[in-house]
mmCIF file of C-alpha atoms and ligand atoms in Angstrom:
data_model
loop_
_atom_site.group_PDB
_atom_site.id
_atom_site.type_symbol
_atom_site.label_atom_id
_atom_site.label_comp_id
_atom_site.label_asym_id
_atom_site.label_seq_id
_atom_site.Cartn_x
_atom_site.Cartn_y
_atom_site.Cartn_z
ATOM 1 C CA UNK A 1 67.064 275.789 47.590
ATOM 2 C CA UNK A 2 67.961 278.509 50.796
ATOM 3 C CA UNK A 3 70.294 280.893 49.601
ATOM 4 C CA UNK A 4 73.615 282.133 51.161
ATOM 5 C CA UNK A 5 73.031 284.455 53.651
ATOM 6 C CA UNK A 6 75.612 285.101 54.466
ATOM 7 C CA UNK A 7 78.201 288.549 53.205
ATOM 8 C CA UNK A 8 80.990 287.180 50.594
ATOM 9 C CA UNK A 9 84.258 286.470 51.973
ATOM 10 C CA UNK A 10 86.133 289.500 53.360
ATOM 11 C CA UNK A 11 88.107 291.095 50.617
ATOM 12 C CA UNK A 12 86.391 289.247 47.903
ATOM 13 C CA UNK A 13 84.957 290.962 44.446
ATOM 14 C CA UNK A 14 80.406 290.819 44.456
ATOM 15 C CA UNK A 15 82.135 290.060 40.740
ATOM 16 C CA UNK A 16 84.095 286.748 40.607
ATOM 17 C CA UNK A 17 84.141 286.692 36.864
ATOM 18 C CA UNK A 18 84.414 289.240 33.885
ATOM 19 C CA UNK A 19 84.787 288.531 30.377
ATOM 20 C CA UNK A 20 84.915 291.415 27.732
ATOM 21 C CA UNK A 21 85.801 290.977 24.246
ATOM 22 C CA UNK A 22 87.405 288.498 24.512
ATOM 23 C CA UNK A 23 87.376 286.795 20.850
ATOM 24 C CA UNK A 24 90.064 283.447 20.677
ATOM 25 C CA UNK A 25 90.890 282.309 16.923
ATOM 26 C CA UNK A 26 92.803 279.090 15.964
ATOM 27 C CA UNK A 27 94.698 278.520 13.345
ATOM 28 C CA UNK A 28 95.640 281.523 10.407
ATOM 29 C CA UNK A 29 94.441 282.290 7.245
ATOM 30 C CA UNK A 30 92.357 280.888 4.794
ATOM 31 C CA UNK A 31 91.758 278.023 7.775
ATOM 32 C CA UNK A 32 91.265 280.307 10.920
ATOM 33 C CA UNK A 33 88.288 279.180 13.309
ATOM 34 C CA UNK A 34 86.656 282.330 15.085
ATOM 35 C CA UNK A 35 86.258 280.021 18.254
ATOM 36 C CA UNK A 36 85.017 282.606 20.369
ATOM 37 C CA UNK A 37 83.380 285.906 19.104
ATOM 38 C CA UNK A 38 84.401 289.438 21.307
ATOM 39 C CA UNK A 39 81.998 287.537 24.062
ATOM 40 C CA UNK A 40 81.492 289.575 27.521
ATOM 41 C CA UNK A 41 79.689 288.296 30.069
ATOM 42 C CA UNK A 42 79.657 288.961 34.072
ATOM 43 C CA UNK A 43 78.926 286.181 36.728
ATOM 44 C CA UNK A 44 78.618 287.488 40.335
ATOM 45 C CA UNK A 45 80.084 286.291 43.377
ATOM 46 C CA UNK A 46 78.106 282.937 44.916
ATOM 47 C CA UNK A 47 76.595 282.289 41.395
ATOM 48 C CA UNK A 48 76.814 278.730 39.990
ATOM 49 C CA UNK A 49 76.250 278.828 35.872
ATOM 50 C CA UNK A 50 76.172 276.518 33.199
ATOM 51 C CA UNK A 51 77.306 276.297 29.754
ATOM 52 C CA UNK A 52 75.633 274.809 27.556
ATOM 53 C CA UNK A 53 75.279 275.074 23.740
ATOM 54 C CA UNK A 54 75.984 272.858 20.557
ATOM 55 C CA UNK A 55 79.178 271.064 19.698
ATOM 56 C CA UNK A 56 81.956 273.192 18.390
ATOM 57 C CA UNK A 57 80.617 276.518 20.227
ATOM 58 C CA UNK A 58 83.121 277.015 21.783
ATOM 59 C CA UNK A 59 82.084 275.792 25.870
ATOM 60 C CA UNK A 60 85.790 274.481 25.721
ATOM 61 C CA UNK A 61 87.587 277.360 24.479
ATOM 62 C CA UNK A 62 85.159 279.846 26.799
ATOM 63 C CA UNK A 63 86.458 277.568 29.812
ATOM 64 C CA UNK A 64 90.053 277.014 29.017
ATOM 65 C CA UNK A 65 89.692 281.346 28.791
ATOM 66 C CA UNK A 66 88.635 282.098 31.072
ATOM 67 C CA UNK A 67 90.226 279.873 33.092
ATOM 68 C CA UNK A 68 93.826 280.563 32.717
ATOM 69 C CA UNK A 69 94.472 277.817 30.244
ATOM 70 C CA UNK A 70 95.040 279.178 27.110
ATOM 71 C CA UNK A 71 95.448 282.975 26.351
ATOM 72 C CA UNK A 72 92.807 284.950 24.517
ATOM 73 C CA UNK A 73 93.470 286.738 21.089
ATOM 74 C CA UNK A 74 92.360 289.841 22.443
ATOM 75 C CA UNK A 75 90.051 290.884 24.792
ATOM 76 C CA UNK A 76 89.659 291.206 28.605
ATOM 77 C CA UNK A 77 89.125 288.230 31.952
ATOM 78 C CA UNK A 78 88.996 289.675 35.226
ATOM 79 C CA UNK A 79 88.671 287.111 38.777
ATOM 80 C CA UNK A 80 87.791 288.925 41.776
ATOM 81 C CA UNK A 81 88.187 292.394 40.675
ATOM 82 C CA UNK A 82 91.903 291.820 38.910
ATOM 83 C CA UNK A 83 93.087 291.227 35.450
ATOM 84 C CA UNK A 84 94.301 288.000 34.500
ATOM 85 C CA UNK A 85 95.026 288.480 30.876
ATOM 86 C CA UNK A 86 98.671 289.463 29.915
ATOM 87 C CA UNK A 87 101.665 289.208 31.476
ATOM 88 C CA UNK A 88 104.058 285.613 31.817
ATOM 89 C CA UNK A 89 103.743 282.437 31.114
ATOM 90 C CA UNK A 90 104.448 281.741 35.429
ATOM 91 C CA UNK A 91 102.287 285.238 36.072
ATOM 92 C CA UNK A 92 99.706 283.147 34.522
ATOM 93 C CA UNK A 93 100.166 280.356 36.248
ATOM 94 C CA UNK A 94 100.685 281.790 39.642
ATOM 95 C CA UNK A 95 97.154 283.463 39.321
ATOM 96 C CA UNK A 96 95.417 280.697 38.711
ATOM 97 C CA UNK A 97 96.884 278.560 41.574
ATOM 98 C CA UNK A 98 96.020 281.785 43.540
ATOM 99 C CA UNK A 99 92.321 282.016 42.544
ATOM 100 C CA UNK A 100 90.837 279.391 40.306
ATOM 101 C CA UNK A 101 89.536 275.533 40.897
ATOM 102 C CA UNK A 102 89.859 272.907 38.779
ATOM 103 C CA UNK A 103 87.360 270.107 38.071
ATOM 104 C CA UNK A 104 87.598 267.278 35.016
ATOM 105 C CA UNK A 105 85.619 264.696 34.007
ATOM 106 C CA UNK A 106 88.095 262.908 34.159
ATOM 107 C CA UNK A 107 89.025 263.738 37.170
ATOM 108 C CA UNK A 108 92.757 264.233 37.100
ATOM 109 C CA UNK A 109 94.122 262.641 40.387
ATOM 110 C CA UNK A 110 97.630 261.577 40.875
ATOM 111 C CA UNK A 111 97.288 257.789 41.125
ATOM 112 C CA UNK A 112 100.727 257.140 43.524
ATOM 113 C CA UNK A 113 99.355 260.065 45.404
ATOM 114 C CA UNK A 114 95.888 259.339 48.123
ATOM 115 C CA UNK A 115 93.230 260.729 49.158
ATOM 116 C CA UNK A 116 94.230 263.323 51.462
ATOM 117 C CA UNK A 117 97.494 263.858 49.315
ATOM 118 C CA UNK A 118 95.808 264.374 46.005
ATOM 119 C CA UNK A 119 92.843 267.185 47.825
ATOM 120 C CA UNK A 120 96.385 268.891 48.880
ATOM 121 C CA UNK A 121 98.625 268.934 45.909
ATOM 122 C CA UNK A 122 97.399 272.285 44.720
ATOM 123 C CA UNK A 123 98.181 274.249 48.082
ATOM 124 C CA UNK A 124 100.926 272.545 47.889
ATOM 125 C CA UNK A 125 102.400 273.051 44.254
ATOM 126 C CA UNK A 126 101.056 277.147 44.619
ATOM 127 C CA UNK A 127 103.689 276.841 47.474
ATOM 128 C CA UNK A 128 100.433 278.067 49.683
ATOM 129 C CA UNK A 129 100.170 276.645 53.904
ATOM 130 C CA UNK A 130 98.994 273.641 54.172
ATOM 131 C CA UNK A 131 95.759 273.460 56.284
ATOM 132 C CA UNK A 132 95.624 269.414 56.913
ATOM 133 C CA UNK A 133 92.833 269.869 59.561
ATOM 134 C CA UNK A 134 90.491 271.979 56.594
ATOM 135 C CA UNK A 135 91.337 269.000 53.596
ATOM 136 C CA UNK A 136 90.863 266.304 56.480
ATOM 137 C CA UNK A 137 87.062 268.252 57.153
ATOM 138 C CA UNK A 138 86.106 268.815 53.620
ATOM 139 C CA UNK A 139 87.323 265.612 52.561
ATOM 140 C CA UNK A 140 84.529 264.918 55.775
ATOM 141 C CA UNK A 141 82.411 267.226 53.377
ATOM 142 C CA UNK A 142 81.782 265.392 50.554
ATOM 143 C CA UNK A 143 81.967 261.835 52.629
ATOM 144 C CA UNK A 144 85.459 260.468 51.704
ATOM 145 C CA UNK A 145 85.880 261.126 55.501
ATOM 146 C CA UNK A 146 86.334 257.325 56.214
ATOM 147 C CA UNK A 147 88.849 256.657 52.557
ATOM 148 C CA UNK A 148 92.052 259.279 53.052
ATOM 149 C CA UNK A 149 94.601 256.869 52.619
ATOM 150 C CA UNK A 150 92.704 255.654 49.552
ATOM 151 C CA UNK A 151 94.409 255.090 46.095
ATOM 152 C CA UNK A 152 92.287 257.019 43.171
ATOM 153 C CA UNK A 153 91.863 253.702 41.822
ATOM 154 C CA UNK A 154 90.810 251.778 44.841
ATOM 155 C CA UNK A 155 87.384 254.419 44.821
ATOM 156 C CA UNK A 156 84.881 254.817 42.779
ATOM 157 C CA UNK A 157 84.221 257.255 39.196
ATOM 158 C CA UNK A 158 81.797 259.158 42.096
ATOM 159 C CA UNK A 159 83.708 259.076 44.965
ATOM 160 C CA UNK A 160 87.186 259.989 42.543
ATOM 161 C CA UNK A 161 85.027 263.136 41.903
ATOM 162 C CA UNK A 162 84.692 263.858 44.794
ATOM 163 C CA UNK A 163 88.139 263.765 46.139
ATOM 164 C CA UNK A 164 88.214 266.398 43.057
ATOM 165 C CA UNK A 165 86.191 268.626 44.510
ATOM 166 C CA UNK A 166 87.559 268.733 48.229
ATOM 167 C CA UNK A 167 91.350 269.565 46.418
ATOM 168 C CA UNK A 168 88.737 272.374 44.700
ATOM 169 C CA UNK A 169 87.749 273.511 47.614
ATOM 170 C CA UNK A 170 90.544 273.143 49.699
ATOM 171 C CA UNK A 171 92.225 275.811 48.055
ATOM 172 C CA UNK A 172 89.081 278.519 48.447
ATOM 173 C CA UNK A 173 89.572 279.562 44.791
ATOM 174 C CA UNK A 174 87.164 282.774 43.907
ATOM 175 C CA UNK A 175 86.101 280.417 40.785
ATOM 176 C CA UNK A 176 85.482 276.580 39.295
ATOM 177 C CA UNK A 177 85.799 275.748 36.829
ATOM 178 C CA UNK A 178 83.835 272.326 36.138
ATOM 179 C CA UNK A 179 84.440 270.362 32.437
ATOM 180 C CA UNK A 180 81.540 268.289 32.507
ATOM 181 C CA UNK A 181 81.753 266.952 35.649
ATOM 182 C CA UNK A 182 79.149 264.534 35.912
ATOM 183 C CA UNK A 183 79.772 263.116 32.132
ATOM 184 C CA UNK A 184 81.209 260.119 33.329
ATOM 185 C CA UNK A 185 79.481 259.113 36.395
ATOM 186 C CA UNK A 186 76.155 257.224 36.434
ATOM 187 C CA UNK A 187 72.961 258.883 37.658
ATOM 188 C CA UNK A 188 73.204 258.597 41.223
ATOM 189 C CA UNK A 189 77.094 259.551 41.339
ATOM 190 C CA UNK A 190 76.271 262.270 38.874
ATOM 191 C CA UNK A 191 73.013 263.755 40.999
ATOM 192 C CA UNK A 192 75.637 263.576 44.594
ATOM 193 C CA UNK A 193 78.217 265.702 42.553
ATOM 194 C CA UNK A 194 75.479 268.168 41.545
ATOM 195 C CA UNK A 195 74.822 268.436 44.829
ATOM 196 C CA UNK A 196 78.153 268.821 46.280
ATOM 197 C CA UNK A 197 78.888 271.683 43.615
ATOM 198 C CA UNK A 198 75.223 273.849 44.423
ATOM 199 C CA UNK A 199 76.556 272.936 48.063
ATOM 200 C CA UNK A 200 79.636 275.015 47.731
ATOM 201 C CA UNK A 201 77.989 277.845 45.891
ATOM 202 C CA UNK A 202 74.556 278.304 47.793
ATOM 203 C CA UNK A 203 76.194 277.052 51.566
ATOM 204 C CA UNK A 204 79.970 278.104 50.726
ATOM 205 C CA UNK A 205 79.160 280.694 48.724
ATOM 206 C CA UNK A 206 81.611 279.588 46.229
ATOM 207 C CA UNK A 207 81.339 280.745 42.139
ATOM 208 C CA UNK A 208 80.755 277.978 39.327
ATOM 209 C CA UNK A 209 81.402 277.792 35.798
ATOM 210 C CA UNK A 210 80.342 274.522 34.375
ATOM 211 C CA UNK A 211 80.279 273.141 30.765
ATOM 212 C CA UNK A 212 77.651 270.599 29.876
ATOM 213 C CA UNK A 213 75.452 269.198 27.690
ATOM 214 C CA UNK A 214 73.302 267.625 30.021
ATOM 215 C CA UNK A 215 70.433 269.117 30.658
ATOM 216 C CA UNK A 216 69.676 267.694 34.018
ATOM 217 C CA UNK A 217 73.261 268.823 34.559
ATOM 218 C CA UNK A 218 72.403 271.998 33.930
ATOM 219 C CA UNK A 219 69.227 272.763 36.415
ATOM 220 C CA UNK A 220 70.972 272.323 39.013
ATOM 221 C CA UNK A 221 72.455 276.080 38.276
ATOM 222 C CA UNK A 222 71.139 279.067 38.796
ATOM 223 C CA UNK A 223 71.661 280.380 35.216
ATOM 224 C CA UNK A 224 72.002 279.307 32.203
ATOM 225 C CA UNK A 225 74.698 280.469 29.516
ATOM 226 C CA UNK A 226 73.686 279.597 25.976
ATOM 227 C CA UNK A 227 77.517 279.829 23.560
ATOM 228 C CA UNK A 228 76.646 279.086 19.353
ATOM 229 C CA UNK A 229 78.852 279.800 16.948
ATOM 230 C CA UNK A 230 81.730 281.489 19.413
ATOM 231 C CA UNK A 231 78.731 283.841 21.169
ATOM 232 C CA UNK A 232 76.878 284.010 24.141
ATOM 233 C CA UNK A 233 73.228 283.583 22.453
ATOM 234 C CA UNK A 234 71.317 283.871 25.868
ATOM 235 C CA UNK A 235 71.305 283.041 29.508
ATOM 236 C CA UNK A 236 68.568 281.093 31.326
ATOM 237 C CA UNK A 237 67.647 282.189 34.896
ATOM 238 C CA UNK A 238 66.176 279.332 37.322
ATOM 239 C CA UNK A 239 67.280 276.451 34.391
ATOM 240 C CA UNK A 240 64.541 274.254 34.775
ATOM 241 C CA UNK A 241 65.823 270.466 32.070
ATOM 242 C CA UNK A 242 62.569 271.302 29.882
ATOM 243 C CA UNK A 243 63.169 274.974 29.290
ATOM 244 C CA UNK A 244 66.455 274.045 28.869
ATOM 245 C CA UNK A 245 66.136 270.930 26.824
ATOM 246 C CA UNK A 246 63.918 272.878 24.766
ATOM 247 C CA UNK A 247 66.258 275.614 24.713
ATOM 248 C CA UNK A 248 69.131 273.766 22.709
ATOM 249 C CA UNK A 249 66.886 272.047 20.482
ATOM 250 C CA UNK A 250 66.043 276.283 18.912
ATOM 251 C CA UNK A 251 69.192 277.268 19.573
ATOM 252 C CA UNK A 252 70.236 277.960 15.720
ATOM 253 C CA UNK A 253 66.861 279.769 15.041
ATOM 254 C CA UNK A 254 67.171 282.758 13.963
ATOM 255 C CA UNK A 255 64.858 283.740 17.428
ATOM 256 C CA UNK A 256 67.463 283.051 18.841
ATOM 257 C CA UNK A 257 70.350 283.803 16.976
ATOM 258 C CA UNK A 258 68.787 287.414 17.416
ATOM 259 C CA UNK A 259 68.771 287.090 22.094
ATOM 260 C CA UNK A 260 70.384 289.627 22.954
ATOM 261 C CA UNK A 261 74.183 288.853 24.589
ATOM 262 C CA UNK A 262 75.198 289.018 28.331
HETATM 263 P P1 LIG B 1 82.623 272.911 22.379
HETATM 264 O O1 LIG B 1 83.247 272.890 23.338
HETATM 265 O O2 LIG B 1 81.387 273.975 22.471
HETATM 266 O O3 LIG B 1 82.191 271.463 21.757
HETATM 267 P P2 LIG B 1 85.419 274.272 21.353
HETATM 268 O O4 LIG B 1 85.770 275.177 22.309
HETATM 269 O O5 LIG B 1 86.142 272.797 21.496
HETATM 270 O O6 LIG B 1 83.762 273.498 21.203
HETATM 271 O O7 LIG B 1 85.512 274.316 19.187
HETATM 272 C C1 LIG B 1 84.960 275.938 19.281
HETATM 273 C C2 LIG B 1 85.548 275.374 17.447
HETATM 274 O O8 LIG B 1 87.048 275.941 18.463
HETATM 275 C C3 LIG B 1 85.560 274.328 17.150
HETATM 276 O O9 LIG B 1 85.505 274.608 15.846
HETATM 277 C C4 LIG B 1 86.619 273.739 16.782
HETATM 278 O O10 LIG B 1 87.185 272.922 16.062
HETATM 279 C C5 LIG B 1 87.470 274.714 17.183
HETATM 280 N N1 LIG B 1 89.329 274.962 18.160
HETATM 281 C C6 LIG B 1 88.575 274.532 19.023
HETATM 282 N N2 LIG B 1 90.314 273.944 19.592
HETATM 283 C C7 LIG B 1 90.540 274.408 18.353
HETATM 284 C C8 LIG B 1 92.817 274.027 18.117
HETATM 285 N N3 LIG B 1 93.380 273.614 19.699
HETATM 286 N N4 LIG B 1 92.682 274.882 17.006
HETATM 287 C C9 LIG B 1 91.736 274.707 16.395
HETATM 288 N N5 LIG B 1 91.104 274.818 16.081
HETATM 289 C C10 LIG B 1 90.487 274.152 17.373
#
């Protein structure tokens, strides 16, 4: 796989995302659940990280907190060298809109807007200049150049997810969070989406964090973070499908529970 050779974007930090001691507890007293337990992670700019772990291990909570959609109870989250934690709801929304992109399993496109309008919507919401040429070029790049005026219901699932990727890319976010982005797709469409995410990282220098339960999807990432019981219990660099599946199968074993935190 060709690695990006250019420098990082001017003005951007070498570290795209840092979590320090992030803890999130749901509920109170007797029925409190510690969804994230003192998680510390550092992800460099231009990296593609998959987050895996058993159901209930804290993957969604990690993504929600790291992406500024939810607030941790303790700890600090830095995006591109700037602290996100704290501040008002409006400040958090602004921070998110300027720095973070999302790709969801169910695409989250607005049904009444066409492909081009959906793609530029986050820029409009953020009150940013809309570079329609860049939006068209990006849609071209993801193979939707001929579909700009189509509405989501006129597209296949794979095409809808490609709109979501273009929408995330045109805002030039510091980190793109993808939550099971291939979960609703057939094998071929899933592969196309994973290639596009790889390209966003390797060619365009984006940083992608992807929650997935699928070892095949995870094998497209540069590294995998494994969660269990709200903690990071391992990290695999250069994941292969078999190695990821094997690690997942043994994630509750004592040897893995004792792995060094990252
Ligand atoms: P995963 O994405 O790995 O399946 P989650 O982050 O969804 O895990 O959940 C981690 C833990 O936190 C689970 O025990 C879950 O039941 C609990 N949890 C998640 N969200 C909530 C919530 N809104 N209220 C109460 N408990 C929650």
